[in-house]
JSON list of C-alpha atoms in Angstrom, two decimals:
[
{"chain": "A", "resi": 5, "resn": "UNK", "atom": "CA", "xyz": [19.48, 18.24, -5.84]},
{"chain": "A", "resi": 6, "resn": "UNK", "atom": "CA", "xyz": [15.79, 17.63, -6.26]},
{"chain": "A", "resi": 7, "resn": "UNK", "atom": "CA", "xyz": [14.21, 14.90, -4.14]},
{"chain": "A", "resi": 8, "resn": "UNK", "atom": "CA", "xyz": [10.99, 15.61, -4.97]},
{"chain": "A", "resi": 9, "resn": "UNK", "atom": "CA", "xyz": [8.65, 13.38, -7.29]},
{"chain": "A", "resi": 10, "resn": "UNK", "atom": "CA", "xyz": [7.73, 14.07, -10.80]},
{"chain": "A", "resi": 11, "resn": "UNK", "atom": "CA", "xyz": [4.82, 12.42, -13.06]},
{"chain": "A", "resi": 12, "resn": "UNK", "atom": "CA", "xyz": [7.21, 13.04, -15.95]},
{"chain": "A", "resi": 13, "resn": "UNK", "atom": "CA", "xyz": [10.40, 11.21, -16.69]},
{"chain": "A", "resi": 14, "resn": "UNK", "atom": "CA", "xyz": [13.03, 12.83, -15.31]},
{"chain": "A", "resi": 15, "resn": "UNK", "atom": "CA", "xyz": [16.07, 14.97, -17.81]},
{"chain": "A", "resi": 16, "resn": "UNK", "atom": "CA", "xyz": [18.94, 12.89, -18.45]},
{"chain": "A", "resi": 17, "resn": "UNK", "atom": "CA", "xyz": [17.72, 8.96, -18.05]},
{"chain": "A", "resi": 18, "resn": "UNK", "atom": "CA", "xyz": [19.96, 5.77, -19.28]},
{"chain": "A", "resi": 19, "resn": "UNK", "atom": "CA", "xyz": [17.90, 4.42, -22.59]},
{"chain": "A", "resi": 20, "resn": "UNK", "atom": "CA", "xyz": [17.88, 1.23, -20.60]},
{"chain": "A", "resi": 21, "resn": "UNK", "atom": "CA", "xyz": [15.85, 3.11, -17.82]},
{"chain": "A", "resi": 22, "resn": "UNK", "atom": "CA", "xyz": [13.61, 4.91, -20.33]},
{"chain": "A", "resi": 23, "resn": "UNK", "atom": "CA", "xyz": [12.98, 1.30, -21.52]},
{"chain": "A", "resi": 24, "resn": "UNK", "atom": "CA", "xyz": [12.11, -0.32, -18.38]},
{"chain": "A", "resi": 25, "resn": "UNK", "atom": "CA", "xyz": [10.19, 2.95, -17.60]},
{"chain": "A", "resi": 26, "resn": "UNK", "atom": "CA", "xyz": [8.15, 3.36, -20.53]},
{"chain": "A", "resi": 27, "resn": "UNK", "atom": "CA", "xyz": [7.36, -0.89, -20.21]},
{"chain": "A", "resi": 28, "resn": "UNK", "atom": "CA", "xyz": [6.35, -0.39, -16.61]},
{"chain": "A", "resi": 29, "resn": "UNK", "atom": "CA", "xyz": [3.76, 2.50, -18.02]},
{"chain": "A", "resi": 30, "resn": "UNK", "atom": "CA", "xyz": [2.40, 0.18, -21.13]},
{"chain": "A", "resi": 31, "resn": "UNK", "atom": "CA", "xyz": [1.67, -2.56, -18.56]},
{"chain": "A", "resi": 32, "resn": "UNK", "atom": "CA", "xyz": [0.10, -0.44, -15.70]},
{"chain": "A", "resi": 33, "resn": "UNK", "atom": "CA", "xyz": [-1.79, 1.01, -18.81]},
{"chain": "A", "resi": 34, "resn": "UNK", "atom": "CA", "xyz": [-2.63, -2.15, -20.09]},
{"chain": "A", "resi": 35, "resn": "UNK", "atom": "CA", "xyz": [-4.34, -2.92, -16.76]},
{"chain": "A", "resi": 36, "resn": "UNK", "atom": "CA", "xyz": [-5.54, -0.31, -15.97]},
{"chain": "A", "resi": 37, "resn": "UNK", "atom": "CA", "xyz": [-7.71, -0.75, -19.82]},
{"chain": "A", "resi": 38, "resn": "UNK", "atom": "CA", "xyz": [-8.60, -3.91, -18.38]},
{"chain": "A", "resi": 39, "resn": "UNK", "atom": "CA", "xyz": [-10.20, -2.62, -15.11]},
{"chain": "A", "resi": 40, "resn": "UNK", "atom": "CA", "xyz": [-7.49, -3.78, -12.95]},
{"chain": "A", "resi": 41, "resn": "UNK", "atom": "CA", "xyz": [-7.40, -0.82, -10.62]},
{"chain": "A", "resi": 42, "resn": "UNK", "atom": "CA", "xyz": [-4.92, -1.87, -8.26]},
{"chain": "A", "resi": 43, "resn": "UNK", "atom": "CA", "xyz": [-1.60, -1.82, -10.15]},
{"chain": "A", "resi": 44, "resn": "UNK", "atom": "CA", "xyz": [0.38, -4.13, -8.09]},
{"chain": "A", "resi": 45, "resn": "UNK", "atom": "CA", "xyz": [4.10, -2.91, -7.88]},
{"chain": "A", "resi": 46, "resn": "UNK", "atom": "CA", "xyz": [4.90, -7.09, -8.09]},
{"chain": "A", "resi": 47, "resn": "UNK", "atom": "CA", "xyz": [2.95, -8.21, -11.08]},
{"chain": "A", "resi": 48, "resn": "UNK", "atom": "CA", "xyz": [3.59, -5.37, -13.19]},
{"chain": "A", "resi": 49, "resn": "UNK", "atom": "CA", "xyz": [6.99, -5.64, -12.78]},
{"chain": "A", "resi": 50, "resn": "UNK", "atom": "CA", "xyz": [7.25, -8.97, -13.18]},
{"chain": "A", "resi": 51, "resn": "UNK", "atom": "CA", "xyz": [5.07, -8.31, -16.87]},
{"chain": "A", "resi": 52, "resn": "UNK", "atom": "CA", "xyz": [7.34, -5.40, -17.39]},
{"chain": "A", "resi": 53, "resn": "UNK", "atom": "CA", "xyz": [10.19, -7.97, -17.28]},
{"chain": "A", "resi": 54, "resn": "UNK", "atom": "CA", "xyz": [11.67, -6.00, -14.91]},
{"chain": "A", "resi": 55, "resn": "UNK", "atom": "CA", "xyz": [13.03, -5.93, -11.05]},
{"chain": "A", "resi": 56, "resn": "UNK", "atom": "CA", "xyz": [10.28, -5.00, -8.42]},
{"chain": "A", "resi": 57, "resn": "UNK", "atom": "CA", "xyz": [13.26, -2.69, -7.13]},
{"chain": "A", "resi": 58, "resn": "UNK", "atom": "CA", "xyz": [13.46, -1.08, -10.55]},
{"chain": "A", "resi": 59, "resn": "UNK", "atom": "CA", "xyz": [9.48, -1.00, -10.67]},
{"chain": "A", "resi": 60, "resn": "UNK", "atom": "CA", "xyz": [9.84, 1.15, -7.44]},
{"chain": "A", "resi": 61, "resn": "UNK", "atom": "CA", "xyz": [12.65, 3.69, -8.14]},
{"chain": "A", "resi": 62, "resn": "UNK", "atom": "CA", "xyz": [10.32, 4.46, -11.02]},
{"chain": "A", "resi": 63, "resn": "UNK", "atom": "CA", "xyz": [6.98, 4.55, -8.99]},
{"chain": "A", "resi": 64, "resn": "UNK", "atom": "CA", "xyz": [7.80, 4.49, -5.35]},
{"chain": "A", "resi": 65, "resn": "UNK", "atom": "CA", "xyz": [3.78, 4.48, -4.63]},
{"chain": "A", "resi": 66, "resn": "UNK", "atom": "CA", "xyz": [0.42, 4.16, -6.71]},
{"chain": "A", "resi": 67, "resn": "UNK", "atom": "CA", "xyz": [-0.14, 7.59, -6.48]},
{"chain": "A", "resi": 68, "resn": "UNK", "atom": "CA", "xyz": [3.02, 8.31, -8.50]},
{"chain": "A", "resi": 69, "resn": "UNK", "atom": "CA", "xyz": [2.40, 5.84, -11.12]},
{"chain": "A", "resi": 70, "resn": "UNK", "atom": "CA", "xyz": [-1.33, 7.55, -11.52]},
{"chain": "A", "resi": 71, "resn": "UNK", "atom": "CA", "xyz": [0.01, 10.48, -11.87]},
{"chain": "A", "resi": 72, "resn": "UNK", "atom": "CA", "xyz": [2.87, 9.41, -14.65]},
{"chain": "A", "resi": 73, "resn": "UNK", "atom": "CA", "xyz": [0.05, 7.26, -16.46]},
{"chain": "A", "resi": 74, "resn": "UNK", "atom": "CA", "xyz": [-1.99, 10.82, -16.53]},
{"chain": "A", "resi": 75, "resn": "UNK", "atom": "CA", "xyz": [0.74, 13.11, -17.68]},
{"chain": "A", "resi": 76, "resn": "UNK", "atom": "CA", "xyz": [-0.28, 13.49, -21.41]},
{"chain": "A", "resi": 77, "resn": "UNK", "atom": "CA", "xyz": [-4.36, 13.81, -20.26]},
{"chain": "A", "resi": 78, "resn": "UNK", "atom": "CA", "xyz": [-3.48, 16.48, -18.43]},
{"chain": "A", "resi": 79, "resn": "UNK", "atom": "CA", "xyz": [-1.24, 17.96, -21.01]},
{"chain": "A", "resi": 80, "resn": "UNK", "atom": "CA", "xyz": [-4.33, 18.19, -23.54]},
{"chain": "A", "resi": 81, "resn": "UNK", "atom": "CA", "xyz": [-7.10, 18.93, -20.53]},
{"chain": "A", "resi": 82, "resn": "UNK", "atom": "CA", "xyz": [-4.76, 22.01, -19.72]},
{"chain": "A", "resi": 83, "resn": "UNK", "atom": "CA", "xyz": [-4.29, 23.02, -24.07]},
{"chain": "A", "resi": 84, "resn": "UNK", "atom": "CA", "xyz": [-7.98, 22.31, -24.03]},
{"chain": "A", "resi": 85, "resn": "UNK", "atom": "CA", "xyz": [-9.07, 24.67, -20.98]},
{"chain": "A", "resi": 86, "resn": "UNK", "atom": "CA", "xyz": [-6.47, 27.22, -22.16]},
{"chain": "A", "resi": 87, "resn": "UNK", "atom": "CA", "xyz": [-8.17, 27.62, -25.55]},
{"chain": "A", "resi": 88, "resn": "UNK", "atom": "CA", "xyz": [-11.67, 27.52, -23.85]},
{"chain": "A", "resi": 89, "resn": "UNK", "atom": "CA", "xyz": [-11.01, 30.73, -21.58]},
{"chain": "A", "resi": 90, "resn": "UNK", "atom": "CA", "xyz": [-10.18, 32.63, -24.51]},
{"chain": "A", "resi": 91, "resn": "UNK", "atom": "CA", "xyz": [-14.02, 31.79, -25.89]},
{"chain": "A", "resi": 92, "resn": "UNK", "atom": "CA", "xyz": [-16.14, 34.53, -25.65]},
{"chain": "A", "resi": 93, "resn": "UNK", "atom": "CA", "xyz": [-19.11, 32.13, -25.31]},
{"chain": "A", "resi": 94, "resn": "UNK", "atom": "CA", "xyz": [-18.83, 31.36, -21.58]},
{"chain": "A", "resi": 95, "resn": "UNK", "atom": "CA", "xyz": [-21.43, 28.63, -21.48]},
{"chain": "A", "resi": 96, "resn": "UNK", "atom": "CA", "xyz": [-20.27, 27.22, -24.45]},
{"chain": "A", "resi": 97, "resn": "UNK", "atom": "CA", "xyz": [-16.94, 27.13, -23.03]},
{"chain": "A", "resi": 98, "resn": "UNK", "atom": "CA", "xyz": [-17.98, 25.51, -19.64]},
{"chain": "A", "resi": 99, "resn": "UNK", "atom": "CA", "xyz": [-19.69, 22.88, -21.50]},
{"chain": "A", "resi": 100, "resn": "UNK", "atom": "CA", "xyz": [-17.43, 22.10, -23.63]},
{"chain": "A", "resi": 101, "resn": "UNK", "atom": "CA", "xyz": [-14.44, 21.91, -20.47]},
{"chain": "A", "resi": 102, "resn": "UNK", "atom": "CA", "xyz": [-16.88, 19.74, -18.66]},
{"chain": "A", "resi": 103, "resn": "UNK", "atom": "CA", "xyz": [-17.36, 17.68, -21.49]},
{"chain": "A", "resi": 104, "resn": "UNK", "atom": "CA", "xyz": [-14.09, 17.33, -22.25]},
{"chain": "A", "resi": 105, "resn": "UNK", "atom": "CA", "xyz": [-12.50, 16.39, -18.62]},
{"chain": "A", "resi": 106, "resn": "UNK", "atom": "CA", "xyz": [-15.54, 13.59, -18.91]},
{"chain": "A", "resi": 107, "resn": "UNK", "atom": "CA", "xyz": [-13.97, 12.05, -22.13]},
{"chain": "A", "resi": 108, "resn": "UNK", "atom": "CA", "xyz": [-11.11, 12.20, -20.69]},
{"chain": "A", "resi": 109, "resn": "UNK", "atom": "CA", "xyz": [-11.66, 10.67, -17.90]},
{"chain": "A", "resi": 110, "resn": "UNK", "atom": "CA", "xyz": [-13.32, 7.73, -19.46]},
{"chain": "A", "resi": 111, "resn": "UNK", "atom": "CA", "xyz": [-10.65, 7.27, -22.12]},
{"chain": "A", "resi": 112, "resn": "UNK", "atom": "CA", "xyz": [-7.86, 7.53, -18.56]},
{"chain": "A", "resi": 113, "resn": "UNK", "atom": "CA", "xyz": [-8.78, 6.01, -15.81]},
{"chain": "A", "resi": 114, "resn": "UNK", "atom": "CA", "xyz": [-5.18, 6.87, -14.01]},
{"chain": "A", "resi": 115, "resn": "UNK", "atom": "CA", "xyz": [-6.44, 10.79, -14.80]},
{"chain": "A", "resi": 116, "resn": "UNK", "atom": "CA", "xyz": [-10.08, 10.32, -13.20]},
{"chain": "A", "resi": 117, "resn": "UNK", "atom": "CA", "xyz": [-7.95, 8.48, -9.88]},
{"chain": "A", "resi": 118, "resn": "UNK", "atom": "CA", "xyz": [-5.54, 11.61, -9.87]},
{"chain": "A", "resi": 119, "resn": "UNK", "atom": "CA", "xyz": [-8.75, 14.15, -10.11]},
{"chain": "A", "resi": 120, "resn": "UNK", "atom": "CA", "xyz": [-10.57, 12.45, -7.89]},
{"chain": "A", "resi": 121, "resn": "UNK", "atom": "CA", "xyz": [-7.59, 12.37, -5.16]},
{"chain": "A", "resi": 122, "resn": "UNK", "atom": "CA", "xyz": [-7.24, 15.27, -2.20]},
{"chain": "A", "resi": 123, "resn": "UNK", "atom": "CA", "xyz": [-3.50, 14.78, -2.43]},
{"chain": "A", "resi": 124, "resn": "UNK", "atom": "CA", "xyz": [-0.58, 14.68, -5.25]},
{"chain": "A", "resi": 125, "resn": "UNK", "atom": "CA", "xyz": [2.72, 13.05, -5.23]},
{"chain": "A", "resi": 126, "resn": "UNK", "atom": "CA", "xyz": [4.29, 14.39, -7.40]},
{"chain": "A", "resi": 127, "resn": "UNK", "atom": "CA", "xyz": [5.01, 18.40, -7.68]},
{"chain": "A", "resi": 128, "resn": "UNK", "atom": "CA", "xyz": [4.41, 18.68, -11.55]},
{"chain": "A", "resi": 129, "resn": "UNK", "atom": "CA", "xyz": [1.20, 17.30, -11.23]},
{"chain": "A", "resi": 130, "resn": "UNK", "atom": "CA", "xyz": [0.64, 19.75, -8.60]},
{"chain": "A", "resi": 131, "resn": "UNK", "atom": "CA", "xyz": [1.35, 22.48, -10.48]},
{"chain": "A", "resi": 132, "resn": "UNK", "atom": "CA", "xyz": [-0.50, 21.09, -13.93]},
{"chain": "A", "resi": 133, "resn": "UNK", "atom": "CA", "xyz": [-3.92, 20.84, -11.43]},
{"chain": "A", "resi": 134, "resn": "UNK", "atom": "CA", "xyz": [-3.41, 24.05, -9.99]},
{"chain": "A", "resi": 135, "resn": "UNK", "atom": "CA", "xyz": [-3.19, 25.71, -13.40]},
{"chain": "A", "resi": 136, "resn": "UNK", "atom": "CA", "xyz": [-6.22, 23.86, -14.71]},
{"chain": "A", "resi": 137, "resn": "UNK", "atom": "CA", "xyz": [-7.80, 25.25, -11.19]},
{"chain": "A", "resi": 138, "resn": "UNK", "atom": "CA", "xyz": [-7.01, 28.45, -12.31]},
{"chain": "A", "resi": 139, "resn": "UNK", "atom": "CA", "xyz": [-8.26, 28.49, -15.96]},
{"chain": "A", "resi": 140, "resn": "UNK", "atom": "CA", "xyz": [-11.63, 26.82, -14.60]},
{"chain": "A", "resi": 141, "resn": "UNK", "atom": "CA", "xyz": [-12.11, 29.36, -11.66]},
{"chain": "A", "resi": 142, "resn": "UNK", "atom": "CA", "xyz": [-11.48, 32.10, -14.62]},
{"chain": "A", "resi": 143, "resn": "UNK", "atom": "CA", "xyz": [-14.37, 30.66, -16.57]},
{"chain": "A", "resi": 144, "resn": "UNK", "atom": "CA", "xyz": [-16.25, 30.10, -13.31]},
{"chain": "A", "resi": 145, "resn": "UNK", "atom": "CA", "xyz": [-16.07, 33.91, -12.48]},
{"chain": "A", "resi": 146, "resn": "UNK", "atom": "CA", "xyz": [-17.22, 34.57, -16.45]},
{"chain": "A", "resi": 147, "resn": "UNK", "atom": "CA", "xyz": [-20.16, 32.27, -15.88]},
{"chain": "A", "resi": 148, "resn": "UNK", "atom": "CA", "xyz": [-20.92, 34.41, -12.12]},
{"chain": "A", "resi": 149, "resn": "UNK", "atom": "CA", "xyz": [-20.43, 37.81, -13.51]},
{"chain": "A", "resi": 150, "resn": "UNK", "atom": "CA", "xyz": [-23.09, 37.09, -16.70]},
{"chain": "A", "resi": 151, "resn": "UNK", "atom": "CA", "xyz": [-25.34, 35.24, -14.15]},
{"chain": "A", "resi": 152, "resn": "UNK", "atom": "CA", "xyz": [-25.20, 32.13, -15.74]},
{"chain": "A", "resi": 153, "resn": "UNK", "atom": "CA", "xyz": [-23.12, 30.15, -12.72]},
{"chain": "A", "resi": 154, "resn": "UNK", "atom": "CA", "xyz": [-23.60, 30.03, -9.37]},
{"chain": "A", "resi": 155, "resn": "UNK", "atom": "CA", "xyz": [-21.23, 32.48, -7.00]},
{"chain": "A", "resi": 156, "resn": "UNK", "atom": "CA", "xyz": [-21.33, 29.22, -4.50]},
{"chain": "A", "resi": 157, "resn": "UNK", "atom": "CA", "xyz": [-18.76, 26.82, -6.11]},
{"chain": "A", "resi": 158, "resn": "UNK", "atom": "CA", "xyz": [-15.85, 27.05, -7.26]},
{"chain": "A", "resi": 159, "resn": "UNK", "atom": "CA", "xyz": [-12.92, 25.05, -9.19]},
{"chain": "A", "resi": 160, "resn": "UNK", "atom": "CA", "xyz": [-13.04, 22.55, -6.71]},
{"chain": "A", "resi": 161, "resn": "UNK", "atom": "CA", "xyz": [-16.62, 21.77, -6.83]},
{"chain": "A", "resi": 162, "resn": "UNK", "atom": "CA", "xyz": [-16.42, 21.56, -10.26]},
{"chain": "A", "resi": 163, "resn": "UNK", "atom": "CA", "xyz": [-14.32, 19.32, -10.21]},
{"chain": "A", "resi": 164, "resn": "UNK", "atom": "CA", "xyz": [-15.38, 16.89, -7.52]},
{"chain": "A", "resi": 165, "resn": "UNK", "atom": "CA", "xyz": [-18.88, 17.09, -9.82]},
{"chain": "A", "resi": 166, "resn": "UNK", "atom": "CA", "xyz": [-16.70, 16.31, -13.27]},
{"chain": "A", "resi": 167, "resn": "UNK", "atom": "CA", "xyz": [-15.50, 13.51, -10.77]},
{"chain": "A", "resi": 168, "resn": "UNK", "atom": "CA", "xyz": [-18.67, 11.98, -9.98]},
{"chain": "A", "resi": 169, "resn": "UNK", "atom": "CA", "xyz": [-20.50, 12.79, -14.09]},
{"chain": "A", "resi": 170, "resn": "UNK", "atom": "CA", "xyz": [-17.32, 10.63, -15.49]},
{"chain": "A", "resi": 171, "resn": "UNK", "atom": "CA", "xyz": [-18.08, 7.69, -12.51]},
{"chain": "A", "resi": 172, "resn": "UNK", "atom": "CA", "xyz": [-22.10, 7.86, -13.52]},
{"chain": "A", "resi": 173, "resn": "UNK", "atom": "CA", "xyz": [-20.97, 7.60, -16.99]},
{"chain": "A", "resi": 174, "resn": "UNK", "atom": "CA", "xyz": [-18.29, 4.38, -17.30]},
{"chain": "A", "resi": 175, "resn": "UNK", "atom": "CA", "xyz": [-20.77, 2.96, -14.80]},
{"chain": "A", "resi": 176, "resn": "UNK", "atom": "CA", "xyz": [-24.50, 3.89, -17.28]},
{"chain": "A", "resi": 177, "resn": "UNK", "atom": "CA", "xyz": [-22.65, 3.65, -20.24]},
{"chain": "A", "resi": 178, "resn": "UNK", "atom": "CA", "xyz": [-21.67, 6.26, -22.56]},
{"chain": "A", "resi": 179, "resn": "UNK", "atom": "CA", "xyz": [-24.72, 7.01, -23.90]},
{"chain": "A", "resi": 180, "resn": "UNK", "atom": "CA", "xyz": [-25.47, 8.54, -21.07]},
{"chain": "A", "resi": 181, "resn": "UNK", "atom": "CA", "xyz": [-22.80, 11.58, -21.23]},
{"chain": "A", "resi": 182, "resn": "UNK", "atom": "CA", "xyz": [-25.08, 14.05, -23.00]},
{"chain": "A", "resi": 183, "resn": "UNK", "atom": "CA", "xyz": [-27.91, 13.96, -20.69]},
{"chain": "A", "resi": 184, "resn": "UNK", "atom": "CA", "xyz": [-25.83, 13.39, -17.48]},
{"chain": "A", "resi": 185, "resn": "UNK", "atom": "CA", "xyz": [-23.59, 16.79, -18.64]},
{"chain": "A", "resi": 186, "resn": "UNK", "atom": "CA", "xyz": [-26.89, 18.14, -19.26]},
{"chain": "A", "resi": 187, "resn": "UNK", "atom": "CA", "xyz": [-28.23, 17.50, -15.82]},
{"chain": "A", "resi": 188, "resn": "UNK", "atom": "CA", "xyz": [-24.43, 18.83, -14.06]},
{"chain": "A", "resi": 189, "resn": "UNK", "atom": "CA", "xyz": [-24.45, 22.29, -16.40]},
{"chain": "A", "resi": 190, "resn": "UNK", "atom": "CA", "xyz": [-28.28, 22.67, -15.45]},
{"chain": "A", "resi": 191, "resn": "UNK", "atom": "CA", "xyz": [-26.78, 22.70, -11.88]},
{"chain": "A", "resi": 192, "resn": "UNK", "atom": "CA", "xyz": [-24.76, 25.24, -12.31]},
{"chain": "A", "resi": 193, "resn": "UNK", "atom": "CA", "xyz": [-27.03, 27.78, -12.31]},
{"chain": "A", "resi": 194, "resn": "UNK", "atom": "CA", "xyz": [-27.82, 30.10, -9.63]}
]
């Protein structure tokens, strides 16, 4: 039996368990969108009309819940990153990846929280962050070879810079996105 935690819905759940899980995710997503990032399991369970035990069975911790909320955004981000590694315009690809990641974080506070965290609770989240890091590294290595990216930066540095920029854009307003991204991209140069 696999005792590891997963952000994705486990296969073989009964239909009522799927409904309960989906209800909890819907309530949590609404809570985050309203600016409440506490994700208090008792309150979420009550609003989703499920027992607290059911809530904790699906999401044993806040981190597991955040990772489950971010699954769809991670999927979009990895697809985008894969496509961009095939783009011959390295500078354009890096810029597009940075913008895509910031925009997804602005739309999905769960993604932002997971990317800003230094650890993952779920094995599938670790795998997808690892894949995203690998794809980002490929673009960075190309950028270093082309002389447009500093060799001292790695994928984790970029992730942290993007998270910080997303935080700044969220605070200043979406209209600041282009200028903040321009500052970030200029800072990547050697």
